[in-house]
Coordinates of C-alpha atoms and ligand atoms in Angstrom, one line a residue:
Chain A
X72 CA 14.1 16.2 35.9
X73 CA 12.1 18.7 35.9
X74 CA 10.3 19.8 39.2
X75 CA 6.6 20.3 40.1
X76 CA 4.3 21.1 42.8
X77 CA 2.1 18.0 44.1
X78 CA -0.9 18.2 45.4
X79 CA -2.4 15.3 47.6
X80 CA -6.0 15.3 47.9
X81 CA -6.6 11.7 49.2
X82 CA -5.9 10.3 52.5
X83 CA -2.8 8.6 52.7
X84 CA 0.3 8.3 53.8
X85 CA 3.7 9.3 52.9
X86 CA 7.2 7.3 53.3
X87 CA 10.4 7.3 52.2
X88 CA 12.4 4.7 50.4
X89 CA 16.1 5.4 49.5
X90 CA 16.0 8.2 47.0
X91 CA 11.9 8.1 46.4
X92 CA 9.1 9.1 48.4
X93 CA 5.5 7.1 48.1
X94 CA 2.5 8.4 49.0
X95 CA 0.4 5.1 49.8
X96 CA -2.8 4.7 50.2
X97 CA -5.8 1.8 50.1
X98 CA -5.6 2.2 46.1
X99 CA -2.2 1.5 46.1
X100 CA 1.5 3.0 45.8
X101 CA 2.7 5.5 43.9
X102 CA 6.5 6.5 43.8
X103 CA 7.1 10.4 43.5
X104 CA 11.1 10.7 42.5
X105 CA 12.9 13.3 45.2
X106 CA 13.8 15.3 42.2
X107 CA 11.1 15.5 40.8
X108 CA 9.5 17.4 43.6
X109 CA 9.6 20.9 44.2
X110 CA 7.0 21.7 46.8
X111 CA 3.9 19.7 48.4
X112 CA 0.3 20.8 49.0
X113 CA -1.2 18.7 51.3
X114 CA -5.3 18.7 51.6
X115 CA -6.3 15.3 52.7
X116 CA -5.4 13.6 55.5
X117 CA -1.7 12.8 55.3
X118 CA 0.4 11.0 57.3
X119 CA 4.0 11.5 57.0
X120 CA 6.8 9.4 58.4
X121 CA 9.8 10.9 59.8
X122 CA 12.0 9.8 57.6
X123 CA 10.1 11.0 54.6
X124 CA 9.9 14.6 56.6
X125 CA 13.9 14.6 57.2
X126 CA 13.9 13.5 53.3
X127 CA 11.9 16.6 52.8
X128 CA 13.5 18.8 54.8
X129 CA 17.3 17.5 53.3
X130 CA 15.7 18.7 50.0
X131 CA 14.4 21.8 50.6
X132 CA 11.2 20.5 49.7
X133 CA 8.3 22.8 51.4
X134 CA 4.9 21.0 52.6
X135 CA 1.9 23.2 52.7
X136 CA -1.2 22.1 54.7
X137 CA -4.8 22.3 54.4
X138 CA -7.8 20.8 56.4
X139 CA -10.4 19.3 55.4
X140 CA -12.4 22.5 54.5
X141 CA -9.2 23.5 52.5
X142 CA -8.4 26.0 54.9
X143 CA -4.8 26.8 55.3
X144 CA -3.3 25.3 58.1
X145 CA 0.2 25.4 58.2
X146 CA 3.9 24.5 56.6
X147 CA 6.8 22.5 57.1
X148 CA 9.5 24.9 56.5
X149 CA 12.5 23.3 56.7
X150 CA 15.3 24.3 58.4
X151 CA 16.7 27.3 56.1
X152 CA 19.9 26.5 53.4
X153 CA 20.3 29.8 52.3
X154 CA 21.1 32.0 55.0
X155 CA 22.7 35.9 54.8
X156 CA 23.2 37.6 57.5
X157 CA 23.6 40.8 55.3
X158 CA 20.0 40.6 54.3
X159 CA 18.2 39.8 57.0
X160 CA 20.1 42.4 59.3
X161 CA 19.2 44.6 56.3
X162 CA 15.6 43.2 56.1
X163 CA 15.0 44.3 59.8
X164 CA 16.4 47.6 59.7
X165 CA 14.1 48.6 56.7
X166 CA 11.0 46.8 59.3
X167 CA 12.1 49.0 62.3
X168 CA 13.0 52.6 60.0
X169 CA 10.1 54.3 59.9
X170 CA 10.2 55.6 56.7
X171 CA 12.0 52.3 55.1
X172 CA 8.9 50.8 56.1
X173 CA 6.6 52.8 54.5
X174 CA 8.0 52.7 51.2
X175 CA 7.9 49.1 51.0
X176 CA 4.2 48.8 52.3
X177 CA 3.0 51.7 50.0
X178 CA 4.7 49.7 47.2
X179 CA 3.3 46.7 48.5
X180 CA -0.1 48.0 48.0
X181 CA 0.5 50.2 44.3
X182 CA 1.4 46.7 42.7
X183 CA -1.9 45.6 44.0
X184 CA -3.9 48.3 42.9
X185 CA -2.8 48.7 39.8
X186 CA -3.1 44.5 39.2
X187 CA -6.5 44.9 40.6
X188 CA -6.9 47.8 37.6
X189 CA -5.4 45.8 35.1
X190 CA -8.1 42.7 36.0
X191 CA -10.4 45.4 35.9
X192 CA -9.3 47.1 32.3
X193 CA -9.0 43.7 31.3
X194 CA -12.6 42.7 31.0
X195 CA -13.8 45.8 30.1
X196 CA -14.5 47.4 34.2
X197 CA -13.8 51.3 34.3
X198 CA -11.2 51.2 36.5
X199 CA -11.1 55.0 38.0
X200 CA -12.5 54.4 41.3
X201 CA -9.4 51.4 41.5
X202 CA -6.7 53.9 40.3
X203 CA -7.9 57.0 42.6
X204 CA -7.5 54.9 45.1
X205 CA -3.6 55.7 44.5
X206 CA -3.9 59.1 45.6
X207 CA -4.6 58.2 49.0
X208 CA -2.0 56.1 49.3
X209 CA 0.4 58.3 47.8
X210 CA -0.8 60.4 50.7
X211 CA -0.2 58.2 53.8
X212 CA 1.7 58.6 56.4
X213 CA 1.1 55.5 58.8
X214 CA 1.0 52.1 57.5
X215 CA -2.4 51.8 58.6
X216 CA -3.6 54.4 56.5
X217 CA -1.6 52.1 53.3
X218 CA -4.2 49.3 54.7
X219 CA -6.7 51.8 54.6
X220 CA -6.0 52.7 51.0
X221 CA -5.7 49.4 50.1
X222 CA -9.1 48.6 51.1
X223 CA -10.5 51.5 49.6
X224 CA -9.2 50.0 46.3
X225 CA -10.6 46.5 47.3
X226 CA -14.0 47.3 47.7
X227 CA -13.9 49.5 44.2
X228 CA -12.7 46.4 42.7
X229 CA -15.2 43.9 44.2
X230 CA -17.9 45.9 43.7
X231 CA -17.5 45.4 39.8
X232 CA -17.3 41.5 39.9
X233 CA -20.5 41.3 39.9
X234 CA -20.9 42.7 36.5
X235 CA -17.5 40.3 35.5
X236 CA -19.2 36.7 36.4
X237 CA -21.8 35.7 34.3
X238 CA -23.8 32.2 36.2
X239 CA -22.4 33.0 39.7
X240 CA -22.7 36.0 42.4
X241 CA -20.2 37.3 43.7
X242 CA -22.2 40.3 46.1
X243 CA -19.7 41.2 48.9
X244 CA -16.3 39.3 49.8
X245 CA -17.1 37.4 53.0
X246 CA -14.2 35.0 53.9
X247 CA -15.1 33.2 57.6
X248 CA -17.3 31.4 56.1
X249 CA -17.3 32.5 52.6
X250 CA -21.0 32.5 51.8
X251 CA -21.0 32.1 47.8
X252 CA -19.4 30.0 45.5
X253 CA -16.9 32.8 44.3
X254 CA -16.3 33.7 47.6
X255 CA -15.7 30.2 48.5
X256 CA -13.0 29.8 45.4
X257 CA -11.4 33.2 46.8
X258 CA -10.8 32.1 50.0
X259 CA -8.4 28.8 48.6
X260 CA -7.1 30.8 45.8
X261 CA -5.7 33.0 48.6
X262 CA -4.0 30.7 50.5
X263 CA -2.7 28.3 47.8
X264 CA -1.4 31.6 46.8
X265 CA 0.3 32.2 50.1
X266 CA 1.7 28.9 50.1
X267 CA 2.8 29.4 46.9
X268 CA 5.0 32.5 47.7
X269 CA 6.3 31.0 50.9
X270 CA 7.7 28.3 48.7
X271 CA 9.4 31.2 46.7
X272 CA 10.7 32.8 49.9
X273 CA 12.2 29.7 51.3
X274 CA 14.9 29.8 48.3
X275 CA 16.3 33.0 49.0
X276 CA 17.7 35.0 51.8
X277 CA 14.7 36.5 53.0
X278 CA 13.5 36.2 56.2
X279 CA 9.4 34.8 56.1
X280 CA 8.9 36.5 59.0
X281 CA 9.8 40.1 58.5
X282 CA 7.3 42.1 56.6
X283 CA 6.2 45.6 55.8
X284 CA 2.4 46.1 55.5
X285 CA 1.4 43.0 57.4
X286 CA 2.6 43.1 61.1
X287 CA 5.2 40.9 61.3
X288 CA 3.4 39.4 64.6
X289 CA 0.4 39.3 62.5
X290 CA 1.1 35.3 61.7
X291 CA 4.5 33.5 61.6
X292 CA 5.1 34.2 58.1
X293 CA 3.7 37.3 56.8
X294 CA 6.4 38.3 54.3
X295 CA 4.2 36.2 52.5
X296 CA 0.8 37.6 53.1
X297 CA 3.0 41.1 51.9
X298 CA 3.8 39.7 48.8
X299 CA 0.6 38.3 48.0
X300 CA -1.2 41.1 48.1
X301 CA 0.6 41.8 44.3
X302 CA -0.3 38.4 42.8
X303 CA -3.8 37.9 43.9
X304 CA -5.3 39.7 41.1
X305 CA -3.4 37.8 38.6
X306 CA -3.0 34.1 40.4
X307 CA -6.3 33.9 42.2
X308 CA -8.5 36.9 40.8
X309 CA -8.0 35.8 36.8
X310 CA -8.9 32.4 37.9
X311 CA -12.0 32.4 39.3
X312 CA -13.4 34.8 37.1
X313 CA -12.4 32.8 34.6
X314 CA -13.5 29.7 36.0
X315 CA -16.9 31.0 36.4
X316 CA -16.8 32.4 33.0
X317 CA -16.6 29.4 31.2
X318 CA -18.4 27.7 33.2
X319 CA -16.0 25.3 34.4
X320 CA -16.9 25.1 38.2
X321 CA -21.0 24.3 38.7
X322 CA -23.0 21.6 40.3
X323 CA -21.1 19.7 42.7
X324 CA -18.1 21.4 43.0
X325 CA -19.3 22.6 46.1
X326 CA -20.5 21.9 49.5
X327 CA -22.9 23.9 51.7
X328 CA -23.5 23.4 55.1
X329 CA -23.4 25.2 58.4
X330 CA -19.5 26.3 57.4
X331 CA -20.3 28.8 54.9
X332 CA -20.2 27.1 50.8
X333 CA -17.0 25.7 50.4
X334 CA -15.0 23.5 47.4
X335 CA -16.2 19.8 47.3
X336 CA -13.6 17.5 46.7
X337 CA -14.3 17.6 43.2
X338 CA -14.5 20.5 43.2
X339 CA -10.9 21.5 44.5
X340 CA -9.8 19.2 42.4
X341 CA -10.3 21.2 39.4
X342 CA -9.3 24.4 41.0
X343 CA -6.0 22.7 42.0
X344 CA -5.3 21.8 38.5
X345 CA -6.1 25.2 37.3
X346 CA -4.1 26.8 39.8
X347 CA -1.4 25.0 38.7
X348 CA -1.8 25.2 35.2
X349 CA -1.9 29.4 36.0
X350 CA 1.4 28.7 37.9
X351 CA 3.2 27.3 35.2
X352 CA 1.7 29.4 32.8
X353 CA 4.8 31.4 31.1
X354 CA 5.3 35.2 29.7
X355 CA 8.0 36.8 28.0
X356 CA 9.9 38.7 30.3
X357 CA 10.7 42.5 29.6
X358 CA 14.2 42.9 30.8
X359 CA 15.2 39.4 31.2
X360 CA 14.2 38.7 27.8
X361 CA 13.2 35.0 28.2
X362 CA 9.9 33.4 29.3
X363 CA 9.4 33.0 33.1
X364 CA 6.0 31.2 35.0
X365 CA 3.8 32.6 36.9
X366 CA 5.2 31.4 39.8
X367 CA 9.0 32.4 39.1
X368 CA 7.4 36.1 38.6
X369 CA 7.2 35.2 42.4
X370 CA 10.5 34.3 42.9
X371 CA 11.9 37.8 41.2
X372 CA 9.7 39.2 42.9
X373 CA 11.4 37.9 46.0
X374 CA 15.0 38.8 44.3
X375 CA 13.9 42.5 43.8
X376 CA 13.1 42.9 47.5
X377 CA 16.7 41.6 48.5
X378 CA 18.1 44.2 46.1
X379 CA 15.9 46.7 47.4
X380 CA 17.1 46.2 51.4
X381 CA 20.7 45.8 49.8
X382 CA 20.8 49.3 48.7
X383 CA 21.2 48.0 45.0
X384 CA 17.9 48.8 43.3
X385 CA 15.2 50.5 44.3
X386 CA 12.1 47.7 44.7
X387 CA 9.2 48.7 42.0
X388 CA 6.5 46.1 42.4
X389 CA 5.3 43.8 39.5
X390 CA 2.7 45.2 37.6
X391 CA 1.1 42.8 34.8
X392 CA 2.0 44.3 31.2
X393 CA 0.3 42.1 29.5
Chain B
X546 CA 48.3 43.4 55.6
X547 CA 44.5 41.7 54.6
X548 CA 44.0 38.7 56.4
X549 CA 44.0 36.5 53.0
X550 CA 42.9 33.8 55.2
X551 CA 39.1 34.8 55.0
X552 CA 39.8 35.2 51.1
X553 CA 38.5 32.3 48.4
X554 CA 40.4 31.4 45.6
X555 CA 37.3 31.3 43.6
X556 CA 36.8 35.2 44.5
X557 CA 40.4 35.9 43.1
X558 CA 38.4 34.4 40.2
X559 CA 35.3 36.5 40.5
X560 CA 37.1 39.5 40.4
X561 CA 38.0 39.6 37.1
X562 CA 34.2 37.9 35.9
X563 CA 32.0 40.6 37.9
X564 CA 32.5 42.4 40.8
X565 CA 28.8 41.9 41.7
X566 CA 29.3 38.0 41.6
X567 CA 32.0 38.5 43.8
X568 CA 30.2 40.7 46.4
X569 CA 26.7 38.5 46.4
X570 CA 29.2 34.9 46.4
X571 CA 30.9 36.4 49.3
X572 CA 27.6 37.8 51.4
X573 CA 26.3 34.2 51.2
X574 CA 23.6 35.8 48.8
X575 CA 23.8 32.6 46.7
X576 CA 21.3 31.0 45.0
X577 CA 19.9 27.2 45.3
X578 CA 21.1 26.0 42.3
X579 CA 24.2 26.2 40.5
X580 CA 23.9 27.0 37.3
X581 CA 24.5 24.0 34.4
X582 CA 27.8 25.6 33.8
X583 CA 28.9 25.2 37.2
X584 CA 27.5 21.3 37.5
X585 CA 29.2 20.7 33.7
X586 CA 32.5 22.5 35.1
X587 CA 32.5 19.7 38.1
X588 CA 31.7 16.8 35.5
X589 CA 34.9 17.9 33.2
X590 CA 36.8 17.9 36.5
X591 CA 35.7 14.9 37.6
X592 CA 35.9 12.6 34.5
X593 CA 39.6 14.3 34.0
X594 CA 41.0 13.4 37.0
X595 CA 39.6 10.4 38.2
X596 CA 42.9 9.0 38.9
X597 CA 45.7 10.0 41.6
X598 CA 43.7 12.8 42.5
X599 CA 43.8 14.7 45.7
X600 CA 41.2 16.9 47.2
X601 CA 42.7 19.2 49.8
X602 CA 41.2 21.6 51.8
X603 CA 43.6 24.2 53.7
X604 CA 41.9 26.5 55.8
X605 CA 38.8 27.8 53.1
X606 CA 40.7 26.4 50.1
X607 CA 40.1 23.3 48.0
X608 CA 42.3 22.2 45.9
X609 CA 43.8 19.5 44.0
X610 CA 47.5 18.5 44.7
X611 CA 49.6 15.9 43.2
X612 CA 53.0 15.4 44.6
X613 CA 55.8 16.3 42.4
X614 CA 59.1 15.2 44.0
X615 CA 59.6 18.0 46.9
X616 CA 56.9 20.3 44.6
X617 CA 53.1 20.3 44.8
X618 CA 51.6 20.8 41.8
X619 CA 47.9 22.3 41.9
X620 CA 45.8 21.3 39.0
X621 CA 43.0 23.0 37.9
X622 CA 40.7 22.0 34.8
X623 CA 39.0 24.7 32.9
X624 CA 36.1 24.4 30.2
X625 CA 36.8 27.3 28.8
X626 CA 39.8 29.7 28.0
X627 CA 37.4 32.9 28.0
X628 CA 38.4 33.6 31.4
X629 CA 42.1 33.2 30.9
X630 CA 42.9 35.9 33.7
X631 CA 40.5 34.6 35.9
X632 CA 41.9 31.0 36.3
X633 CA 45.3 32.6 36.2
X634 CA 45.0 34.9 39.1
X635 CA 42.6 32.2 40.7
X636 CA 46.2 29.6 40.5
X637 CA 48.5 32.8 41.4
X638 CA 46.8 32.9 45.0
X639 CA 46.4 29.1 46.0
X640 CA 50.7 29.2 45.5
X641 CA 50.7 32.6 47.1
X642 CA 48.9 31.0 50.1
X643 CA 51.1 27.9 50.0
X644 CA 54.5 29.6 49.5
X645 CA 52.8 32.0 53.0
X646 CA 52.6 28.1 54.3
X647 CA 56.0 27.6 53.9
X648 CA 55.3 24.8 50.8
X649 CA 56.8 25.4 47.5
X650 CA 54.1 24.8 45.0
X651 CA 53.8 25.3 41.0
X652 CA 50.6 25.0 39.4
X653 CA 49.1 24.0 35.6
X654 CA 45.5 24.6 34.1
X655 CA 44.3 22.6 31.8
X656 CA 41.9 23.4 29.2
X657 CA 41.0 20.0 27.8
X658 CA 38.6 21.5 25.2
X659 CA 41.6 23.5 23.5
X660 CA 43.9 20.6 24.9
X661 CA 46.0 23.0 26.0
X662 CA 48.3 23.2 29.3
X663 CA 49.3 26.5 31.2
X664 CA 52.0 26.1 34.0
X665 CA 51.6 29.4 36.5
X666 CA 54.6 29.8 38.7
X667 CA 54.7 32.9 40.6
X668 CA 57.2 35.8 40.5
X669 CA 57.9 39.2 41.8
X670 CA 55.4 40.7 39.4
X671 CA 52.4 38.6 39.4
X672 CA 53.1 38.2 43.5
X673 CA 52.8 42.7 43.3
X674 CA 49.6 42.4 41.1
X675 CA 48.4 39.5 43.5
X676 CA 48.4 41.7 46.4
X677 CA 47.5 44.6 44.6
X678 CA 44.2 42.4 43.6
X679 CA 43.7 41.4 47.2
X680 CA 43.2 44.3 48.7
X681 CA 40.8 45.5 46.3
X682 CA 38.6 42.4 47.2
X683 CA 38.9 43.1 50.6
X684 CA 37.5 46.4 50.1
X685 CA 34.5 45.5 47.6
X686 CA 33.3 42.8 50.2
X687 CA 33.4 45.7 53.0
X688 CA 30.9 48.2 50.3
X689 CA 28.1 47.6 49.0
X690 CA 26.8 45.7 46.6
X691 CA 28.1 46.8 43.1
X692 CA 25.4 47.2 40.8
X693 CA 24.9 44.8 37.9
X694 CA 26.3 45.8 35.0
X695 CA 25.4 43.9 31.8
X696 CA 27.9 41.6 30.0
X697 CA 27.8 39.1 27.7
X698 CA 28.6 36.4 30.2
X699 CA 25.4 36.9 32.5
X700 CA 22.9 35.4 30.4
X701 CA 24.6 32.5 31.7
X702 CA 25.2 33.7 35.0
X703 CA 23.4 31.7 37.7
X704 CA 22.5 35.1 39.0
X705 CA 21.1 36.9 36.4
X706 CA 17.7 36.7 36.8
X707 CA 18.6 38.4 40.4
X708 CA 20.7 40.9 38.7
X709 CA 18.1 42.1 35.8
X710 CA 14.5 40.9 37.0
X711 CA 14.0 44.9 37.4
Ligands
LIG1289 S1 24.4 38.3 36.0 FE1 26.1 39.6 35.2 S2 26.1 41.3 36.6 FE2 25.0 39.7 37.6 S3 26.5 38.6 38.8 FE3 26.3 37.5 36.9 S4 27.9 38.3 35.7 FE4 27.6 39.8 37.3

């Protein structure tokens, strides 16, 4: 059977009954096979029995959770299957080695620029003041000055959506509270995005925790924000424009209120599908040689790092080609 | 002399497939699923010897043992005789590690695709080879990771998309 993500948007709750969960609600019950499952997004109010969590956990299933504003909340990550010792001693020393660190976070941060020029390229934006951006990286020494160069790079890029979106303004990225639509469709994109590549991290050997550009203190898992940063032009960034482009998201697919604008239920609905859709989306793959989805470019992503710390490979990150 | 103990049969057999399988199997760099090869191998296995079968696990190994008079005979189905050497050497040290035991084993592979039956006993030669074999192990799982080299088999290798994803 093949497996999928699920995304719960109604209030309900989840149990488990032998070798099926339900997710149950006033409507009714629907069975979702065990197999069938391979991670959960949760963004309505969810109650889950124990027993369905132990399920869950047995399975190496991964539950994401939002609140009602669709902010990111939390996961259930269960207790790691896959454990090395190998790599995450490895993963550490490459955190607490100066230099080891650096070269991850700078190349943390090139992948992301040169997605970001690639989204840029790819609907006709001049994408100089993205790329030039890579000289200053090239020249840091700290890993703040990487997050310096990286927003240097950010605000080159945002400040040519604006003349990307036709029907919707984009302006300025805020995030806490997103002020505009696109802003507002951002902000999820992101952490659906995170959740996404915490899913992928959970079946390796990595360690969620340990990271390179993000401070590994920053939040609990921010291998995850590191590896992010890569995909967000291509998983989230594509997306909306797109989205907007075709005018797909309008008229009540939003809320406004003191919060900021923010995704109606209707309106995440449709995002959720379209994230989706763009996570299972599938390109040939240039030295694999077969078709992989979005979302296992995540995963080899994820397998390139391990090489990387290994001492096998050195990591280059993903950079669209298409 | 290499403490053979912390050595698994099925890395005798990864030896002779790829050196990298070996090293990444025996760092617990695995991945979450096995590959369809591996389920199909444990169906064949399964449907062959559903009978007066006997699972036995000494110390890592498992095997299966049917008494033979005062012999143990270790059975071992194969789907395939492409990796001939592999299974052989694989056999070679489950009686090695027996005979160390003190039991007097002789083992058979069968290949029920070709229909065909190998008995493996071990003598003076193989048991030099064996040990020769076992030592190198022990020193590829102390190094570092070998790099992937590109066969024919890794197309159906669980790991290759680890091994060539760039
Ligand atoms: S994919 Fe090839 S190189 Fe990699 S472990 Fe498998 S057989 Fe070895």
């Amino acid at each position: 059977m093949r497996k999928r993500n699920f995304y719960i948007v109604s209030d309900g709750k989840l149990r488990r009954k032998e070798n099926t969960i339900y997710f149950e609600n006033a409507e009714g019950k629907r069975p979702i096979p065990i197999n069938s499952i391979y991670s959960i997004y949760a963004l309505g109010s969810l109650t889950i029995t124990s027993q369905a969590l132990n399920y869950l956990a047995r399975e190496g299933i991964c539950v994401h959770f939002f609140n009602r504003y669709g902010y990111y909340t939390g996961s259930f990550y269960p207790r790691e299957s896959l454990i090395s010792g190998d790599v995450v001693v490895k993963q550490a020393e490459h955190y607490l080695d100066r230099e080891k660190r650096l070269y991850l976070a700078k190349a943390f941060v090139e992948g992301s620029i040169m997605n970001m020029a690639r989204v840029l390229r790819r609907n006709g934006e001049d994408d100089t003041g993205v790329i030039s951006a890579l000289q200053g990286l090239e020249n840091s020494e700290s890993v703040e000055e990487v997050m310096g160069a990286e927003a240097t790079a950010r605000t080159e890029y945002y400040s040519k959506f604006d003349s990307m979106l036709s029907g919707m303004k984009f302006e300025k990225r805020s995030r806490q509270p997103p002020e505009n639509e696109v802003n507002a469709m951002i902000s999820f994109g992101n952490s659906l995005l995170y959740s996404a590549v915490l899913t992928e991290i959970y079946h390796t050997q990595l360690h969620p925790a340990v990271s390179y550009l993000h401070e590994p203190s920053e939040r609990r898992f921010s291998l995850s924000l590191d590896l992010a940063e890569i995909f967000k032009p291509l998983l989230v960034d594509r997306l909306v424009i797109s989205l907007v482009n075709k005018k797909m998201v309008g008229e009540g697919d939003f809320d406004e209120d003191f919060k900021g604008v923010l995704l109606s239920e209707k309106g995440r609905k449709k995002f959720l599908k379209a994230f989706n859709e763009r996570l299972e989306r599938t390109v040939k793959h240039r030295t694999l040689g077969r078709n992989v989805s979005y979302q296992r470019l995540i995963r080899l992503e994820c397998y390139k790092l391990v090489k990387h710390i290994l001492g096998v490979e050195k990591y280059r990150p993903f950079v669209m080609w298409w | 002399m290499i403490d053979e103990m912390y050595i698994r049969g099925v890395e005798v057999n990864y030896y002779f497939v790829c050196k990298t399988k070996l090293w990444l199997f025996s760092h617990n760099v695995s991945l979450e699923k096995e590959s369809d090869l591996v389920k199909l191998g444990k169906l064949v296995h399964k449907e062959f010897y559903r009978k007066d079968r006997k699972d036995v696990r000494i110390g890592p190994i498992a095997i299966d043992v049917v008494r033979k008079g005062n012999e143990l005979e270790i059975q071992e189905v194969k789907k395939a005789k492409s990796m001939e050497k592999a299974d052989l050497f694989q056999m070679l040290y489950y009686l090695f590690y027996l005979s160390n035991l003190g039991i007097p084993a002789r083992g058979r592979i069968t290949y029920p695709k070709s229909r065909e039956v190998v008995n493996v006993e071990l003598d003076e030669k193989r048991l030099r080879d064996l040990e020769e074999i076992l030592r190198e192990i022990d020193g590829l799982k102390r190094g570092k990771m070998p790099k992937p080299v590109r066969k024919k088999h890794c197309r159906k290798c669980a790991y290759f998309e680890f091994c060539f994803a760039g």
